[in-house]
mmCIF file of C-alpha atoms in Angstrom:
data_model
loop_
_atom_site.group_PDB
_atom_site.id
_atom_site.type_symbol
_atom_site.label_atom_id
_atom_site.label_comp_id
_atom_site.label_asym_id
_atom_site.label_seq_id
_atom_site.Cartn_x
_atom_site.Cartn_y
_atom_site.Cartn_z
ATOM 1 C CA GLN A 1 100.877 256.569 320.598
ATOM 2 C CA VAL A 2 102.605 259.533 318.937
ATOM 3 C CA HIS A 3 105.813 261.164 320.161
ATOM 4 C CA LEU A 4 107.541 264.386 319.156
ATOM 5 C CA VAL A 5 111.195 264.501 320.225
ATOM 6 C CA GLU A 6 113.164 267.753 320.077
ATOM 7 C CA SER A 7 116.928 268.160 320.040
ATOM 8 C CA GLY A 8 119.534 270.847 319.423
ATOM 9 C CA GLY A 9 118.902 273.248 322.269
ATOM 10 C CA GLY A 10 121.711 274.673 324.334
ATOM 11 C CA LEU A 11 123.722 277.736 325.267
ATOM 12 C CA VAL A 12 124.838 280.194 322.605
ATOM 13 C CA GLN A 13 126.270 283.710 322.601
ATOM 14 C CA PRO A 14 124.316 286.615 321.110
ATOM 15 C CA GLY A 15 124.779 286.599 317.355
ATOM 16 C CA GLY A 16 125.377 282.864 317.304
ATOM 17 C CA SER A 17 123.383 280.070 315.725
ATOM 18 C CA LEU A 18 121.575 276.912 316.740
ATOM 19 C CA ARG A 19 119.632 274.310 314.818
ATOM 20 C CA LEU A 20 116.660 272.621 316.443
ATOM 21 C CA SER A 21 115.314 269.323 315.179
ATOM 22 C CA CYS A 22 112.067 267.501 315.840
ATOM 23 C CA ALA A 23 111.194 263.947 314.897
ATOM 24 C CA ALA A 24 107.644 262.629 314.934
ATOM 25 C CA SER A 25 107.121 258.925 315.467
ATOM 26 C CA GLY A 26 104.174 256.613 315.925
ATOM 27 C CA SER A 27 101.130 255.587 313.943
ATOM 28 C CA ILE A 28 101.236 258.542 311.586
ATOM 29 C CA SER A 29 99.516 258.562 308.237
ATOM 30 C CA SER A 30 100.420 262.118 307.260
ATOM 31 C CA ILE A 31 101.376 265.449 308.804
ATOM 32 C CA VAL A 32 99.349 268.516 307.925
ATOM 33 C CA TYR A 33 101.909 270.906 309.388
ATOM 34 C CA MET A 34 104.807 270.989 311.826
ATOM 35 C CA GLY A 35 106.092 273.977 313.698
ATOM 36 C CA TRP A 36 107.873 275.509 316.641
ATOM 37 C CA TYR A 37 106.564 277.514 319.570
ATOM 38 C CA ARG A 38 108.532 279.055 322.408
ATOM 39 C CA GLN A 39 107.816 280.171 325.943
ATOM 40 C CA ALA A 40 110.018 282.385 328.078
ATOM 41 C CA PRO A 41 109.614 282.685 331.868
ATOM 42 C CA GLY A 42 106.630 284.845 332.732
ATOM 43 C CA LYS A 43 105.407 284.977 329.140
ATOM 44 C CA GLN A 44 102.807 283.080 327.178
ATOM 45 C CA ARG A 45 103.713 280.546 324.534
ATOM 46 C CA GLU A 46 104.071 282.061 321.070
ATOM 47 C CA LEU A 47 104.347 280.737 317.546
ATOM 48 C CA VAL A 48 107.870 280.951 316.143
ATOM 49 C CA ALA A 49 107.510 279.259 312.763
ATOM 50 C CA ARG A 50 105.312 276.740 310.999
ATOM 51 C CA ILE A 51 105.537 274.819 307.743
ATOM 52 C CA GLY A 52 102.664 273.133 305.937
ATOM 53 C CA SER A 53 102.622 269.932 303.945
ATOM 54 C CA GLY A 54 102.947 271.871 300.707
ATOM 55 C CA GLY A 55 105.949 273.832 301.955
ATOM 56 C CA SER A 56 104.225 277.083 302.874
ATOM 57 C CA THR A 57 105.762 278.801 305.896
ATOM 58 C CA ASN A 58 104.771 281.285 308.568
ATOM 59 C CA TYR A 59 107.136 283.152 310.881
ATOM 60 C CA ALA A 60 106.749 285.410 313.849
ATOM 61 C CA ASP A 61 107.699 288.968 312.936
ATOM 62 C CA SER A 62 110.436 288.913 315.553
ATOM 63 C CA VAL A 63 112.314 286.065 313.820
ATOM 64 C CA LYS A 64 111.776 286.830 310.137
ATOM 65 C CA GLY A 65 115.063 286.986 308.279
ATOM 66 C CA ARG A 66 116.900 285.183 311.072
ATOM 67 C CA PHE A 67 115.145 281.815 311.448
ATOM 68 C CA THR A 68 114.404 279.256 308.750
ATOM 69 C CA ILE A 69 112.073 276.292 309.113
ATOM 70 C CA SER A 70 112.382 273.211 306.929
ATOM 71 C CA ARG A 71 110.693 269.841 306.735
ATOM 72 C CA ASP A 72 111.370 266.325 305.504
ATOM 73 C CA ASN A 73 107.954 264.873 304.722
ATOM 74 C CA ALA A 74 109.291 261.354 304.161
ATOM 75 C CA LYS A 75 110.980 261.212 307.571
ATOM 76 C CA ASN A 76 108.380 263.239 309.494
ATOM 77 C CA THR A 77 110.981 265.673 310.789
ATOM 78 C CA VAL A 78 111.180 269.446 311.024
ATOM 79 C CA ASP A 79 114.204 271.659 311.655
ATOM 80 C CA LEU A 80 114.544 275.247 312.785
ATOM 81 C CA GLN A 81 117.760 276.999 311.833
ATOM 82 C CA MET A 82 118.233 279.968 314.162
ATOM 83 C CA ASN A 83 120.800 282.591 313.196
ATOM 84 C CA SER A 84 121.758 285.939 314.712
ATOM 85 C CA LEU A 85 120.316 284.893 318.041
ATOM 86 C CA LYS A 86 119.354 287.577 320.527
ATOM 87 C CA PRO A 87 118.911 287.401 324.306
ATOM 88 C CA GLU A 88 115.161 287.790 323.811
ATOM 89 C CA ASP A 89 115.167 284.520 321.847
ATOM 90 C CA ALA A 90 115.963 282.608 325.036
ATOM 91 C CA ALA A 91 113.073 280.296 325.868
ATOM 92 C CA VAL A 92 111.925 276.722 325.935
ATOM 93 C CA TYR A 93 111.159 275.760 322.362
ATOM 94 C CA TYR A 94 108.373 273.267 321.695
ATOM 95 C CA CYS A 95 107.790 271.248 318.566
ATOM 96 C CA ASN A 96 104.197 270.765 317.518
ATOM 97 C CA ALA A 97 102.535 268.825 314.747
ATOM 98 C CA ASP A 98 99.056 268.598 313.295
ATOM 99 C CA LEU A 99 98.910 265.034 312.007
ATOM 100 C CA VAL A 100 96.590 262.314 310.787
ATOM 101 C CA LEU A 101 96.674 259.020 312.671
ATOM 102 C CA SER A 102 96.974 255.898 310.555
ATOM 103 C CA THR A 103 94.823 253.941 313.004
ATOM 104 C CA THR A 104 91.785 256.215 312.762
ATOM 105 C CA GLY A 105 92.336 258.534 309.827
ATOM 106 C CA LEU A 106 91.564 261.446 312.142
ATOM 107 C CA GLU A 107 93.572 264.630 312.647
ATOM 108 C CA TYR A 108 95.095 265.652 316.011
ATOM 109 C CA LEU A 109 97.527 268.211 317.385
ATOM 110 C CA TYR A 110 100.581 266.999 319.348
ATOM 111 C CA TRP A 111 103.346 268.681 321.361
ATOM 112 C CA GLY A 112 106.912 267.787 322.227
ATOM 113 C CA GLN A 113 108.463 268.079 325.681
ATOM 114 C CA GLY A 114 110.495 271.182 324.824
ATOM 115 C CA THR A 115 114.173 272.025 324.523
ATOM 116 C CA GLN A 116 115.928 274.888 326.309
ATOM 117 C CA VAL A 117 117.608 277.643 324.315
ATOM 118 C CA THR A 118 119.776 280.041 326.294
ATOM 119 C CA VAL A 119 121.312 283.138 324.695
ATOM 120 C CA SER A 120 123.872 284.803 326.930
ATOM 121 C CA SER A 121 127.261 286.452 326.744
#
């Protein structure tokens, strides 16, 4: 069984910063990529940022220059540093990981439970 556990969400004023963290645990052989999605009320889930095993990154246009994703391959964790937060950044943020199971050697996609980010003055 694999678990992704997010932390770091909360309430912040516009222009403030938050750092989200996600830890993957279980029978994991390797992680192909880890990333963050978000979903606001009434909207579909969207990709925020993703980082591959080799360190390559992808960001949504709306967060480029403000958010930074990083990864610790040895610890199977990923962080999202969010700066200059805007009200439109408010959403539930979900960690996801494309990983290889040590028990089967097969690749699967997993999701965390989500952490709430509220941006309000």
